[in-house]
Amino acid sequence: MAGSTWSSHGKLERHSLLLLIAIIIVVAIGGLVEIAPLFYLENTIEPVKGMRPYTPLELEGRDIYVREGCYLCHSQMIRSLKDEVERYGHYSLAAESMYDHPFQWGSERHGPDLARVGGKYSDGWHRDHLIDPRSVVPESVMPPYRFLAEKTLDYRDIQQKLRAQKTVGVPYTDEMIAHAEDDLKAQDDPFASVSGLHARYGAKVVNRNFAGDPDRITEMDALIAYLQMLGTLVDFSTYHADAPANQR
């Protein structure tokens, strides 16, 4: 019986056309098994309590993060491996990237993963690190980004950015778009009224001058605001993967 099986296998290996056809059939079956269930799901991302769209200031910071190629050295995806969870925190959830276009998972880690960097360091630490990385991390190979503190943030098209995000599924409301510029200014001003900002984005949004220059909003303000919210939206002290969606 065994000899007959190996004999049949040998025929397949000796005929490249038959082997190619067999490979195509196997790959097609495997692809169908993976793809077919997705047609019966309303959403491939399970909702998680706490997730919200980026505030206008955070969105500007994210655009700067992408523009400067930070994703080339820093990933934003913690795998469910013991060493990664012990170092970086809870493994990443799909919902945490649901409003990222494109997502920032990354493929290299010349620097640490940033999925849970929010609140881990002070604004001053981030400012010093961006201006002179080796002043706080002597072994760092990261280039300096001092110019971000010197460049005033251009947010004249922030409403258009929110509209563009809305077209790809990010749930920005007309009210969020209309107040985008006001919300951006309020988040960077520790003395501003933030009742509207909190009503639109949640009470956990903090308002302060992130980069330490009270006279203007810089690109560094926006970038630090983005970094400081990463990984802070989901309360993992109460999150349970097997709980109903409205309780996660």
CSV table of C-alpha atoms in Angstrom, one decimal:
chain,number,residue,atom,x,y,z
A,1,MET,CA,0.0,0.0,0.0
A,2,ALA,CA,2.8,2.4,1.0
A,3,GLY,CA,4.7,1.6,-2.2
A,4,SER,CA,1.6,2.4,-4.3
A,5,THR,CA,1.2,5.7,-2.6
A,6,TRP,CA,4.8,6.7,-3.2
A,7,SER,CA,4.6,5.5,-6.8
A,8,SER,CA,1.6,7.9,-7.4
A,9,HIS,CA,3.5,10.7,-5.8
A,10,GLY,CA,6.5,10.0,-8.1
A,11,LYS,CA,4.3,10.4,-11.2
A,12,LEU,CA,3.2,13.8,-10.0
A,13,GLU,CA,6.8,14.9,-9.4
A,14,ARG,CA,7.9,13.8,-12.9
A,15,HIS,CA,5.2,15.8,-14.7
A,16,SER,CA,5.6,19.5,-14.1
A,17,LEU,CA,2.2,20.3,-15.6
A,18,LEU,CA,0.4,17.9,-13.3
A,19,LEU,CA,2.4,19.2,-10.3
A,20,LEU,CA,1.5,22.8,-11.2
A,21,ILE,CA,-2.2,21.9,-11.5
A,22,ALA,CA,-2.1,20.1,-8.1
A,23,ILE,CA,-0.4,23.1,-6.5
A,24,ILE,CA,-3.1,25.4,-7.8
A,25,ILE,CA,-5.9,23.2,-6.6
A,26,VAL,CA,-4.4,22.9,-3.1
A,27,VAL,CA,-3.7,26.7,-2.9
A,28,ALA,CA,-7.3,27.4,-4.1
A,29,ILE,CA,-8.8,25.2,-1.5
A,30,GLY,CA,-6.7,26.7,1.3
A,31,GLY,CA,-7.6,30.2,0.1
A,32,LEU,CA,-11.3,29.4,0.0
A,33,VAL,CA,-11.2,28.0,3.5
A,34,GLU,CA,-9.6,31.2,4.8
A,35,ILE,CA,-11.7,33.7,2.8
A,36,ALA,CA,-15.2,32.1,2.7
A,37,PRO,CA,-16.0,32.7,6.5
A,38,LEU,CA,-15.3,36.4,6.1
A,39,PHE,CA,-18.4,36.8,3.8
A,40,TYR,CA,-20.6,35.7,6.7
A,41,LEU,CA,-19.1,38.2,9.2
A,42,GLU,CA,-20.6,41.7,9.6
A,43,ASN,CA,-17.3,43.0,10.8
A,44,THR,CA,-13.9,41.3,11.0
A,45,ILE,CA,-12.9,43.6,13.9
A,46,GLU,CA,-14.6,43.0,17.2
A,47,PRO,CA,-15.6,46.3,18.9
A,48,VAL,CA,-13.7,47.2,22.0
A,49,LYS,CA,-14.8,49.7,24.6
A,50,GLY,CA,-12.8,52.9,24.7
A,51,MET,CA,-11.8,53.2,21.1
A,52,ARG,CA,-12.4,56.5,19.4
A,53,PRO,CA,-11.1,58.4,16.4
A,54,TYR,CA,-8.0,60.5,16.7
A,55,THR,CA,-8.4,64.1,17.9
A,56,PRO,CA,-7.4,66.7,15.3
A,57,LEU,CA,-4.1,67.3,17.1
A,58,GLU,CA,-3.3,63.6,17.3
A,59,LEU,CA,-4.2,63.1,13.7
A,60,GLU,CA,-1.8,65.9,12.7
A,61,GLY,CA,0.9,64.2,14.9
A,62,ARG,CA,0.2,60.8,13.3
A,63,ASP,CA,0.7,62.4,9.8
A,64,ILE,CA,4.1,63.8,11.0
A,65,TYR,CA,5.0,60.3,12.3
A,66,VAL,CA,4.2,58.8,8.9
A,67,ARG,CA,5.9,61.7,7.0
A,68,GLU,CA,9.2,61.2,9.0
A,69,GLY,CA,9.2,57.4,8.4
A,70,CYS,CA,9.0,56.5,12.1
A,71,TYR,CA,7.3,53.3,11.2
A,72,LEU,CA,10.5,52.1,9.5
A,73,CYS,CA,12.2,51.6,12.9
A,74,HIS,CA,9.3,51.4,15.3
A,75,SER,CA,6.5,48.8,15.1
A,76,GLN,CA,3.1,49.3,16.6
A,77,MET,CA,2.0,45.7,17.0
A,78,ILE,CA,2.7,43.6,20.1
A,79,ARG,CA,2.5,39.9,19.3
A,80,SER,CA,1.1,37.4,21.7
A,81,LEU,CA,4.5,36.0,22.6
A,82,LYS,CA,5.6,35.9,26.2
A,83,ASP,CA,8.7,38.0,25.8
A,84,GLU,CA,6.9,40.7,23.9
A,85,VAL,CA,4.0,40.8,26.3
A,86,GLU,CA,6.3,41.0,29.3
A,87,ARG,CA,8.3,43.8,27.7
A,88,TYR,CA,5.6,45.9,26.0
A,89,GLY,CA,2.3,45.0,27.7
A,90,HIS,CA,-0.9,43.4,26.5
A,91,TYR,CA,-0.8,42.0,23.0
A,92,SER,CA,-2.3,44.3,20.3
A,93,LEU,CA,-6.0,44.1,19.4
A,94,ALA,CA,-7.2,44.6,15.9
A,95,ALA,CA,-9.6,47.3,17.1
A,96,GLU,CA,-6.6,49.4,18.2
A,97,SER,CA,-5.7,49.9,14.5
A,98,MET,CA,-9.3,50.2,13.2
A,99,TYR,CA,-8.9,54.0,12.5
A,100,ASP,CA,-5.4,53.8,11.1
A,101,HIS,CA,-5.2,54.4,7.3
A,102,PRO,CA,-2.6,53.0,6.8
A,103,PHE,CA,-2.0,50.9,9.9
A,104,GLN,CA,1.4,51.4,11.6
A,105,TRP,CA,2.2,47.8,12.5
A,106,GLY,CA,5.7,48.1,10.9
A,107,SER,CA,8.1,45.3,10.0
A,108,GLU,CA,11.3,46.4,11.7
A,109,ARG,CA,12.3,47.1,15.3
A,110,HIS,CA,15.5,49.1,15.3
A,111,GLY,CA,13.8,50.9,18.2
A,112,PRO,CA,11.2,49.6,20.7
A,113,ASP,CA,7.6,48.9,19.8
A,114,LEU,CA,5.4,52.0,20.5
A,115,ALA,CA,2.0,50.4,20.7
A,116,ARG,CA,1.9,51.1,24.5
A,117,VAL,CA,4.2,54.1,24.7
A,118,GLY,CA,1.4,56.5,25.8
A,119,GLY,CA,1.9,57.8,29.3
A,120,LYS,CA,5.1,55.7,29.8
A,121,TYR,CA,7.3,58.8,29.7
A,122,SER,CA,6.7,62.5,30.4
A,123,ASP,CA,6.2,65.1,27.7
A,124,GLY,CA,9.6,66.5,28.6
A,125,TRP,CA,11.2,63.2,28.1
A,126,HIS,CA,9.7,62.9,24.6
A,127,ARG,CA,10.8,66.4,23.8
A,128,ASP,CA,14.4,65.8,24.9
A,129,HIS,CA,14.4,62.4,23.1
A,130,LEU,CA,13.2,64.0,19.8
A,131,ILE,CA,15.7,66.9,20.1
A,132,ASP,CA,18.7,64.8,21.1
A,133,PRO,CA,17.9,61.0,21.3
A,134,ARG,CA,21.2,60.2,23.0
A,135,SER,CA,20.6,62.6,25.8
A,136,VAL,CA,18.1,60.2,27.3
A,137,VAL,CA,19.0,56.9,25.6
A,138,PRO,CA,22.9,56.8,25.1
A,139,GLU,CA,22.8,53.8,22.9
A,140,SER,CA,20.1,55.2,20.5
A,141,VAL,CA,20.8,55.2,16.8
A,142,MET,CA,17.8,57.5,16.1
A,143,PRO,CA,18.5,60.7,14.3
A,144,PRO,CA,17.5,64.0,16.0
A,145,TYR,CA,14.3,65.8,15.1
A,146,ARG,CA,15.0,69.2,16.6
A,147,PHE,CA,13.4,71.0,13.7
A,148,LEU,CA,10.0,69.7,14.8
A,149,ALA,CA,10.2,72.1,17.8
A,150,GLU,CA,11.1,75.0,15.5
A,151,LYS,CA,8.4,74.4,12.9
A,152,THR,CA,4.9,75.9,13.5
A,153,LEU,CA,2.2,73.3,12.8
A,154,ASP,CA,0.2,74.1,9.6
A,155,TYR,CA,-3.3,72.9,10.3
A,156,ARG,CA,-5.2,74.9,7.8
A,157,ASP,CA,-6.5,71.8,6.0
A,158,ILE,CA,-7.5,69.9,9.2
A,159,GLN,CA,-11.2,69.9,8.3
A,160,GLN,CA,-10.3,68.4,4.9
A,161,LYS,CA,-8.2,65.7,6.6
A,162,LEU,CA,-11.1,64.7,8.8
A,163,ARG,CA,-13.5,64.6,5.8
A,164,ALA,CA,-11.0,62.3,4.0
A,165,GLN,CA,-10.8,60.0,7.0
A,166,LYS,CA,-14.6,59.9,7.1
A,167,THR,CA,-14.8,58.7,3.5
A,168,VAL,CA,-12.7,55.6,4.4
A,169,GLY,CA,-14.9,54.7,7.4
A,170,VAL,CA,-13.6,56.7,10.4
A,171,PRO,CA,-16.7,57.8,12.3
A,172,TYR,CA,-16.0,61.6,12.3
A,173,THR,CA,-19.3,63.5,12.6
A,174,ASP,CA,-20.2,66.7,11.0
A,175,GLU,CA,-19.8,68.4,14.4
A,176,MET,CA,-16.3,67.0,14.8
A,177,ILE,CA,-15.3,68.3,11.3
A,178,ALA,CA,-16.9,71.7,11.9
A,179,HIS,CA,-15.0,72.2,15.2
A,180,ALA,CA,-11.7,70.5,14.1
A,181,GLU,CA,-9.6,73.6,14.3
A,182,ASP,CA,-11.0,74.7,17.6
A,183,ASP,CA,-10.5,71.3,19.1
A,184,LEU,CA,-6.9,71.2,17.9
A,185,LYS,CA,-6.1,74.5,19.5
A,186,ALA,CA,-7.9,73.6,22.8
A,187,GLN,CA,-6.0,70.3,23.2
A,188,ASP,CA,-2.7,72.2,23.1
A,189,ASP,CA,-3.8,74.9,25.5
A,190,PRO,CA,-3.9,74.0,29.2
A,191,PHE,CA,-6.2,77.0,30.0
A,192,ALA,CA,-8.7,76.5,27.2
A,193,SER,CA,-12.3,75.3,27.8
A,194,VAL,CA,-12.4,71.6,26.7
A,195,SER,CA,-16.1,70.8,27.3
A,196,GLY,CA,-16.7,70.6,23.6
A,197,LEU,CA,-13.5,68.6,23.0
A,198,HIS,CA,-14.5,66.1,25.7
A,199,ALA,CA,-18.0,65.9,24.4
A,200,ARG,CA,-16.7,64.9,21.0
A,201,TYR,CA,-13.8,62.7,21.9
A,202,GLY,CA,-14.2,61.6,25.5
A,203,ALA,CA,-13.2,62.8,28.9
A,204,LYS,CA,-9.8,61.0,28.8
A,205,VAL,CA,-8.5,63.5,26.3
A,206,VAL,CA,-6.0,65.7,28.0
A,207,ASN,CA,-5.2,69.3,27.1
A,208,ARG,CA,-1.8,70.8,27.8
A,209,ASN,CA,1.1,72.3,25.9
A,210,PHE,CA,3.0,69.1,24.9
A,211,ALA,CA,6.3,70.6,23.7
A,212,GLY,CA,6.7,73.4,26.2
A,213,ASP,CA,6.2,76.4,23.9
A,214,PRO,CA,3.1,78.3,25.0
A,215,ASP,CA,3.3,80.9,22.3
A,216,ARG,CA,2.6,78.5,19.4
A,217,ILE,CA,1.6,75.0,18.3
A,218,THR,CA,4.5,73.2,16.8
A,219,GLU,CA,4.9,70.0,14.9
A,220,MET,CA,6.5,68.5,18.0
A,221,ASP,CA,3.3,69.3,20.0
A,222,ALA,CA,1.3,67.3,17.6
A,223,LEU,CA,3.8,64.4,17.5
A,224,ILE,CA,4.0,64.1,21.3
A,225,ALA,CA,0.2,64.3,21.6
A,226,TYR,CA,0.0,61.4,19.2
A,227,LEU,CA,2.6,59.3,21.0
A,228,GLN,CA,1.1,60.0,24.4
A,229,MET,CA,-2.3,58.5,23.4
A,230,LEU,CA,-0.9,55.3,21.9
A,231,GLY,CA,-2.2,52.3,23.9
A,232,THR,CA,-4.1,54.4,26.4
A,233,LEU,CA,-7.7,54.1,25.0
A,234,VAL,CA,-8.4,50.5,26.1
A,235,ASP,CA,-8.5,49.7,29.8
A,236,PHE,CA,-6.7,46.4,29.9
A,237,SER,CA,-7.2,46.1,33.7
A,238,THR,CA,-10.8,45.3,32.9
A,239,TYR,CA,-10.6,43.9,29.4
A,240,HIS,CA,-11.4,40.3,28.8
A,241,ALA,CA,-11.1,38.7,25.3
A,242,ASP,CA,-14.0,36.3,25.9
A,243,ALA,CA,-16.4,38.9,27.4
A,244,PRO,CA,-19.3,40.3,25.4
A,245,ALA,CA,-18.4,43.2,23.1
A,246,ASN,CA,-20.2,45.8,25.2
A,247,GLN,CA,-18.2,44.8,28.3
A,248,ARG,CA,-14.7,44.7,26.9
